Coordinates of C-alpha atoms in Angstrom, one line a residue:
A1 CA 69.1 129.8 31.0
G2 CA 66.4 129.2 33.5
T3 CA 63.1 128.3 34.2
R4 CA 61.4 131.1 31.8
G5 CA 63.9 130.5 28.9
F6 CA 67.3 131.0 27.7
G7 CA 69.0 133.9 26.7
I8 CA 72.0 136.1 25.7
R9 CA 72.9 139.4 26.7
S10 CA 75.5 142.4 26.8
A11 CA 77.8 142.9 29.9
D12 CA 75.9 146.3 30.6
S13 CA 72.4 144.3 29.8
K14 CA 71.4 146.9 27.2
H15 CA 70.9 144.1 24.6
Q16 CA 69.1 140.9 25.3
I17 CA 67.9 138.1 22.9
R18 CA 65.7 135.5 25.1
F19 CA 64.8 132.0 23.4
R20 CA 61.0 130.7 24.8
G21 CA 58.2 128.3 23.8
T22 CA 54.9 127.0 23.8
V23 CA 53.7 123.7 23.4
H24 CA 49.7 122.6 24.2
L25 CA 48.9 119.2 23.3
D26 CA 45.1 118.5 23.8
G27 CA 42.4 115.6 23.9
R28 CA 38.9 116.4 23.8
Y29 CA 36.2 113.8 24.2
L30 CA 32.4 114.0 24.1
P31 CA 30.4 111.2 24.9
D32 CA 27.6 112.1 22.7
D33 CA 27.9 112.6 19.1
D34 CA 25.1 114.6 18.8
H35 CA 27.0 118.0 17.7
G36 CA 29.1 116.1 15.2
V37 CA 32.1 117.4 17.2
I38 CA 35.3 114.6 16.7
D39 CA 37.0 113.1 19.6
T40 CA 40.5 113.9 18.8
F41 CA 44.1 114.5 20.1
Q42 CA 45.8 117.8 18.4
A43 CA 48.9 120.2 18.8
T44 CA 46.7 122.8 19.9
R45 CA 49.7 125.5 19.9
V46 CA 53.2 125.0 19.2
R47 CA 55.2 128.4 19.7
P48 CA 58.9 128.7 19.6
T49 CA 59.5 132.5 20.4
I50 CA 62.5 134.8 20.1
E51 CA 62.3 138.2 22.1
G52 CA 64.6 140.8 23.3
T53 CA 66.0 144.3 24.0
F54 CA 67.9 146.5 22.0
A55 CA 69.3 149.7 23.5
E56 CA 67.6 149.3 26.8
I57 CA 64.7 150.8 25.5
Y58 CA 63.3 148.9 22.3
D59 CA 61.7 145.6 23.1
F60 CA 60.6 143.1 20.2
K61 CA 58.8 140.1 20.1
L62 CA 58.6 137.5 17.2
M63 CA 56.2 134.3 17.9
P64 CA 55.2 132.1 15.3
D65 CA 52.6 129.2 15.8
F66 CA 52.5 125.7 13.9
G67 CA 49.6 124.3 16.1
Q68 CA 46.4 123.0 14.3
G69 CA 48.4 122.3 11.0
R70 CA 48.6 125.7 10.1
T71 CA 51.6 128.4 10.0
V72 CA 50.5 131.8 11.6
I73 CA 52.4 134.7 13.3
Q74 CA 50.6 135.2 16.6
D75 CA 52.9 138.1 17.6
A76 CA 55.6 140.3 15.6
Y77 CA 55.9 143.6 17.5
V78 CA 58.5 146.2 18.8
T79 CA 57.8 148.1 21.6
A80 CA 59.7 151.5 22.7
R81 CA 59.6 152.1 26.5
F82 CA 60.3 155.8 26.7
N83 CA 59.1 155.8 30.1
P84 CA 56.7 153.5 32.6
A85 CA 53.9 156.2 31.2
A86 CA 54.3 156.0 27.6
Q87 CA 55.2 153.2 25.6
L88 CA 54.7 152.7 22.1
T89 CA 54.1 149.5 20.6
V90 CA 53.6 148.3 16.4
G91 CA 53.1 145.6 14.7
K92 CA 51.1 142.7 15.3
F93 CA 49.9 141.9 19.2
K94 CA 47.0 141.1 21.4
S95 CA 44.1 144.0 21.3
P96 CA 43.8 145.6 24.8
V97 CA 40.4 144.0 25.4
G98 CA 39.5 140.9 26.9
L99 CA 40.7 140.2 30.2
E100 CA 41.3 136.5 29.9
R101 CA 42.7 137.0 26.2
L102 CA 45.2 139.3 27.9
Q103 CA 46.6 136.4 30.1
S104 CA 49.1 134.3 28.6
A105 CA 48.4 131.0 27.6
N106 CA 50.8 129.9 29.4
D107 CA 48.9 131.0 32.3
I108 CA 45.3 130.2 31.8
K109 CA 43.5 128.1 33.8
W110 CA 41.3 126.1 31.4
V111 CA 41.7 124.3 27.8
Q112 CA 39.5 126.8 26.5
R113 CA 38.8 130.3 27.2
A114 CA 35.1 131.3 28.5
A115 CA 32.5 133.3 26.5
P116 CA 33.6 137.0 26.8
T117 CA 36.9 135.6 24.9
A118 CA 34.8 134.7 22.1
L119 CA 33.4 138.5 21.5
A120 CA 36.7 140.2 22.0
P121 CA 39.4 140.7 19.1
N122 CA 42.3 138.7 19.4
R123 CA 45.0 140.0 18.0
D124 CA 45.5 142.6 15.4
I125 CA 47.4 145.1 13.3
G126 CA 48.5 148.3 14.4
F127 CA 49.8 150.8 17.2
Q128 CA 49.3 150.9 20.8
L129 CA 50.2 153.9 23.5
G130 CA 50.4 152.6 27.2
G131 CA 51.8 152.5 30.0
D132 CA 51.6 152.7 33.9
L133 CA 50.8 155.3 36.4
A134 CA 50.8 155.9 40.2
G135 CA 53.4 153.5 40.6
G136 CA 51.7 150.8 38.5
R137 CA 48.1 151.4 40.1
F138 CA 46.9 152.4 37.1
S139 CA 47.6 151.0 33.5
Y140 CA 45.8 152.2 30.0
Q141 CA 46.6 150.8 26.5
A142 CA 44.7 153.2 23.5
A143 CA 45.3 151.4 20.3
F144 CA 44.4 152.2 16.5
L145 CA 44.1 148.9 14.4
N146 CA 42.8 147.2 11.2
G147 CA 40.3 145.5 13.0
S148 CA 39.5 142.1 13.7
N149 CA 36.1 139.7 14.3
D150 CA 34.7 138.9 17.5
G151 CA 37.2 136.3 18.6
G152 CA 39.4 136.9 15.7
S153 CA 42.8 137.7 14.7
S154 CA 44.1 139.5 11.7
E155 CA 45.3 136.5 10.2
A156 CA 41.6 135.8 9.2
F157 CA 42.5 138.6 6.0
T158 CA 45.7 137.3 5.6
D159 CA 47.3 139.9 8.1
T160 CA 45.8 142.9 5.8
D161 CA 43.2 145.5 6.0
I162 CA 40.1 144.1 3.3
N163 CA 39.0 148.4 3.4
D164 CA 39.8 151.7 4.8
D165 CA 38.0 151.9 8.1
K166 CA 39.8 151.0 11.2
E167 CA 39.5 150.1 14.8
W168 CA 40.3 152.3 17.8
A169 CA 40.4 150.2 21.2
L170 CA 41.1 151.7 24.9
R171 CA 41.2 149.9 28.1
L172 CA 41.7 151.3 31.9
F173 CA 42.6 149.2 34.8
A174 CA 43.2 149.6 38.3
H175 CA 44.7 148.0 41.5
P176 CA 42.9 150.8 43.9
F177 CA 44.3 149.0 47.0
A178 CA 47.7 147.6 45.4
E179 CA 49.6 149.5 48.6
S180 CA 46.7 148.5 51.5
E181 CA 47.7 147.8 54.7
S182 CA 45.4 145.0 54.2
F183 CA 46.8 142.2 52.7
A184 CA 43.2 140.7 51.4
L185 CA 42.5 144.0 49.5
R186 CA 46.1 144.0 47.5
G187 CA 45.0 141.6 45.0
L188 CA 42.3 143.3 43.8
G189 CA 42.5 144.2 39.9
L190 CA 39.3 146.4 37.9
G191 CA 39.2 147.2 34.6
I192 CA 36.8 148.3 31.5
A193 CA 38.1 148.3 27.7
G194 CA 36.0 148.8 24.4
T195 CA 36.0 149.4 20.9
Y196 CA 34.6 151.4 18.3
T197 CA 34.7 150.9 14.1
D198 CA 32.4 151.4 11.2
Q199 CA 33.0 148.5 8.5
T200 CA 31.5 147.1 5.8
G201 CA 31.9 143.3 4.9
S202 CA 31.4 141.6 1.7
A203 CA 30.1 138.0 0.6
A204 CA 33.7 136.9 0.4
Q205 CA 34.8 138.4 4.1
P206 CA 31.2 139.5 6.1
L207 CA 33.1 140.6 8.9
L208 CA 30.6 138.5 11.3
P209 CA 32.1 135.5 13.9
S210 CA 30.5 132.2 14.6
F211 CA 30.8 131.0 18.0
R212 CA 31.6 127.6 19.6
S213 CA 31.0 125.7 22.8
P214 CA 33.6 124.7 25.2
G215 CA 33.5 121.3 23.4
Q216 CA 34.5 123.3 20.2
A217 CA 30.8 122.6 18.5
T218 CA 29.4 125.6 16.1
F219 CA 26.0 126.4 18.1
F220 CA 25.7 130.2 15.9
R221 CA 26.5 131.5 12.8
Y222 CA 24.6 134.0 10.4
R223 CA 23.2 133.0 7.3
G224 CA 25.4 132.3 3.9
T225 CA 29.0 132.6 6.4
G226 CA 31.3 129.7 7.2
A227 CA 32.9 127.4 5.4
T228 CA 29.8 125.7 4.6
G229 CA 27.4 128.7 4.2
T230 CA 24.8 128.7 1.6
G231 CA 22.6 131.7 0.5
I232 CA 22.4 135.1 0.6
P233 CA 24.9 135.9 3.2
T234 CA 24.7 138.1 6.3
I235 CA 27.4 140.7 6.7
A236 CA 28.7 143.6 8.7
D237 CA 27.3 146.9 7.7
G238 CA 27.9 149.8 9.9
E239 CA 28.9 150.3 13.6
R240 CA 30.6 147.9 16.0
T241 CA 31.2 148.7 19.7
R242 CA 32.4 146.5 22.3
I243 CA 32.5 147.3 25.9
A244 CA 34.2 144.9 28.0
P245 CA 33.7 145.6 32.3
Q246 CA 36.6 142.9 34.0
L247 CA 37.7 142.0 37.2
Y248 CA 40.3 139.6 39.0
Y249 CA 41.1 139.0 42.6
Y250 CA 44.0 136.8 44.3
V251 CA 44.5 136.4 47.9
G252 CA 46.5 133.4 49.4
Q253 CA 45.7 130.4 47.5
F254 CA 42.5 131.5 46.4
G255 CA 42.1 133.0 42.9
L256 CA 39.1 134.5 40.7
I257 CA 38.0 136.1 37.5
G258 CA 35.1 137.7 36.1
E259 CA 34.5 139.6 32.7
Y260 CA 31.4 140.6 30.8
T261 CA 31.4 141.2 27.1
A262 CA 28.9 143.0 24.8
V263 CA 28.8 143.6 20.9
E264 CA 26.4 145.6 19.2
Q265 CA 26.7 144.8 15.6
D266 CA 24.9 146.3 12.5
V267 CA 24.4 144.2 9.8
S268 CA 22.5 143.6 6.4
R269 CA 21.2 141.0 4.4
A270 CA 20.4 142.1 0.7
L271 CA 17.1 140.1 -0.1
A272 CA 15.1 139.4 -3.1
T273 CA 13.1 142.5 -1.8
G274 CA 15.0 144.6 -0.5
T275 CA 18.0 145.1 1.8
R276 CA 16.6 144.2 5.3
E277 CA 19.1 145.9 8.2
A278 CA 18.9 145.7 11.9
T279 CA 21.3 145.5 15.1
V280 CA 22.3 142.4 16.6
D281 CA 23.5 142.9 20.5
T282 CA 25.4 139.8 21.5
D283 CA 26.6 139.4 25.3
G284 CA 29.0 136.9 27.1
W285 CA 30.2 136.8 30.6
Q286 CA 31.8 134.1 33.4
L287 CA 33.2 134.1 36.7
A288 CA 35.7 131.5 37.5
V289 CA 37.4 130.4 40.6
S290 CA 40.3 128.2 41.6
Y291 CA 42.1 127.0 45.0
F292 CA 45.4 125.9 45.3
L293 CA 45.2 122.7 47.5
T294 CA 49.0 122.6 48.2
G295 CA 49.6 126.2 49.4
E296 CA 51.1 127.9 46.4
E297 CA 50.0 131.8 46.4
A298 CA 47.3 132.4 43.3
S299 CA 48.2 135.4 40.8
F300 CA 47.1 136.2 37.3
R301 CA 50.2 135.6 35.7
G302 CA 53.0 132.8 36.8
F303 CA 53.2 131.2 40.4
Q304 CA 55.6 129.5 42.2
P305 CA 55.3 126.1 43.2
K306 CA 56.5 124.5 46.8
T307 CA 57.6 121.4 45.3
R308 CA 58.0 120.0 42.0
F309 CA 57.3 116.3 41.2
S310 CA 59.9 114.1 41.5
L311 CA 59.6 110.4 42.4
A312 CA 63.2 110.3 43.8
E313 CA 62.4 112.8 46.4
N314 CA 59.0 111.9 46.7
T315 CA 57.5 115.3 45.7
W316 CA 54.2 115.7 43.5
G317 CA 54.3 119.3 42.6
A318 CA 51.4 121.6 42.9
F319 CA 47.2 120.6 42.9
E320 CA 44.8 123.2 41.8
V321 CA 41.3 122.7 42.0
K322 CA 39.0 125.1 39.7
A323 CA 35.2 125.8 38.9
R324 CA 33.4 128.4 36.4
V325 CA 30.1 129.3 34.8
Q326 CA 29.8 131.1 31.7
N327 CA 27.0 132.2 29.3
L328 CA 26.8 133.7 25.8
S329 CA 23.3 135.4 24.2
V330 CA 22.2 136.6 21.0
D331 CA 19.6 138.8 21.1
E332 CA 16.0 137.9 19.3
N333 CA 17.1 140.5 16.0
A334 CA 19.2 137.7 14.6
F335 CA 16.5 135.3 14.4
S336 CA 13.3 137.3 13.8
G337 CA 11.5 137.4 10.1
G338 CA 11.4 134.0 9.2
S339 CA 13.6 132.8 6.1
S340 CA 14.4 136.8 5.7
S341 CA 16.4 136.2 9.5
F342 CA 20.2 137.1 9.7
A343 CA 20.4 133.6 11.6
D344 CA 18.9 130.1 10.9
P345 CA 16.7 129.7 14.5
A346 CA 16.5 125.8 13.5
V347 CA 20.6 125.6 13.2
S348 CA 22.0 128.5 15.5
A349 CA 21.2 128.4 19.1
R350 CA 19.9 131.8 20.6
E351 CA 22.3 131.1 24.0
A352 CA 24.5 128.8 25.6
D353 CA 25.0 128.3 29.1
A354 CA 27.6 126.2 31.0
W355 CA 29.6 125.5 34.1
G356 CA 32.0 123.3 34.7
I357 CA 34.9 121.8 37.0
G358 CA 38.5 120.4 36.6
L359 CA 41.6 119.7 38.1
N360 CA 45.4 121.3 37.0
W361 CA 48.8 119.3 38.3
Y362 CA 51.7 121.3 37.7
L363 CA 54.8 119.5 38.0
N364 CA 56.9 122.1 38.3
E365 CA 57.0 126.1 36.6
N366 CA 57.2 124.6 33.2
V367 CA 55.1 121.3 32.6
K368 CA 51.2 121.0 33.9
W369 CA 48.6 118.7 33.2
L370 CA 44.8 120.6 32.8
L371 CA 41.8 118.1 33.0
D372 CA 38.2 119.8 32.5
Y373 CA 34.8 118.5 32.2
E374 CA 31.9 121.1 31.1
H375 CA 28.4 120.8 30.4
T376 CA 26.6 122.8 28.1
T377 CA 22.8 123.6 27.8
F378 CA 21.5 125.6 24.5
D379 CA 18.3 127.5 23.9
G380 CA 17.3 127.0 20.2
G381 CA 19.1 125.5 17.3
A382 CA 16.7 123.0 16.6
P383 CA 14.0 122.4 13.9
D384 CA 10.6 123.0 15.0
G385 CA 11.7 125.5 17.6
G386 CA 13.3 122.8 19.7
D387 CA 16.7 123.2 21.8
R388 CA 20.0 121.5 20.7
P389 CA 20.9 118.7 23.1
D390 CA 23.0 119.5 26.2
E391 CA 26.5 118.8 25.5
D392 CA 29.0 116.9 27.7
A393 CA 33.1 117.8 27.0
W394 CA 35.9 116.3 28.6
Q395 CA 39.1 117.9 27.7
L396 CA 42.6 117.3 28.7
R397 CA 46.0 119.2 28.0
L398 CA 50.0 118.6 28.9
A399 CA 51.2 122.4 28.8
L400 CA 55.0 123.0 28.1
G401 CA 56.1 126.9 28.5
F402 CA 59.0 128.2 29.1

């Protein structure tokens, strides 16, 4: 038993089982009600997890999620570690694309992930070959998957595929200075990822995303899609490609994460005058920095606090400040054509720009508080060519992870 969970193992350590968990309890407050977002408390993630190893090389993970009043299997996979350069994973797992998406929910710095994550797929079902090369300085993942919407997971399709077409994903990542004599260079990581598929949606499953602001207000949706979608729907109809350059940099108490994701999506809309077709480009980027005020060493995964919160010992744990800027843009192809357009410019915004600041308080390795403030401005999204009102969002999280 320890800070990273509880487990049982055989005497030779070839067989192990570990019990872990994640609980995120969130609060959201928007001073203005212009966007129809309800101020609320919610259990965002409730994830008991079982993982382990059989015969020394076969790892498995099973992670359900009972957060937000639903039951979803987030992870269910087996990985065969034949050697460090060749590891085969089969099941449901995170698509190897978005940098912040691939960061554990227990390690993310903000209550809401940033704009590039809204364009990268979340979890999907298929198989993946990956591994580390050159002593871990280079890594790769190549996956063959059912295919997920931007920001979405396979449970949107009840964890089954709705057509015969599949999606390819590839990610390459490097730590070029991992063995450098310069300490300041060792924490640099650079990568690029991408996906390709050719799929056609339907009125029931358009295979298209909607996008939310940091305060969780939906600011973009294609016509006829979503729970309240009416009229002739826009559907995915052809190729979808994603490209996602990414980096992080950690040195001492300072951390930085930056990523950009661009999507080209073929769409169509069957109108009375004929089928209208186009390619819609969407892109998002973020740059986020953090700094431990209490001297801890920052990293992409985990950290070790210098002290833990204890009134008896008069210690207060770790404190971290943070800031980020982000943007998500949809090109004009989505809005041109008047009533024949793929998205309604009187409802959906063309662009969202946000900046945020916050404070994280780590009571120990397993419990932390996150406090975020983010301000978002929009381009379009209101009647008569106007702009959607600005959004100010305060978010609070109590996070437990082990």
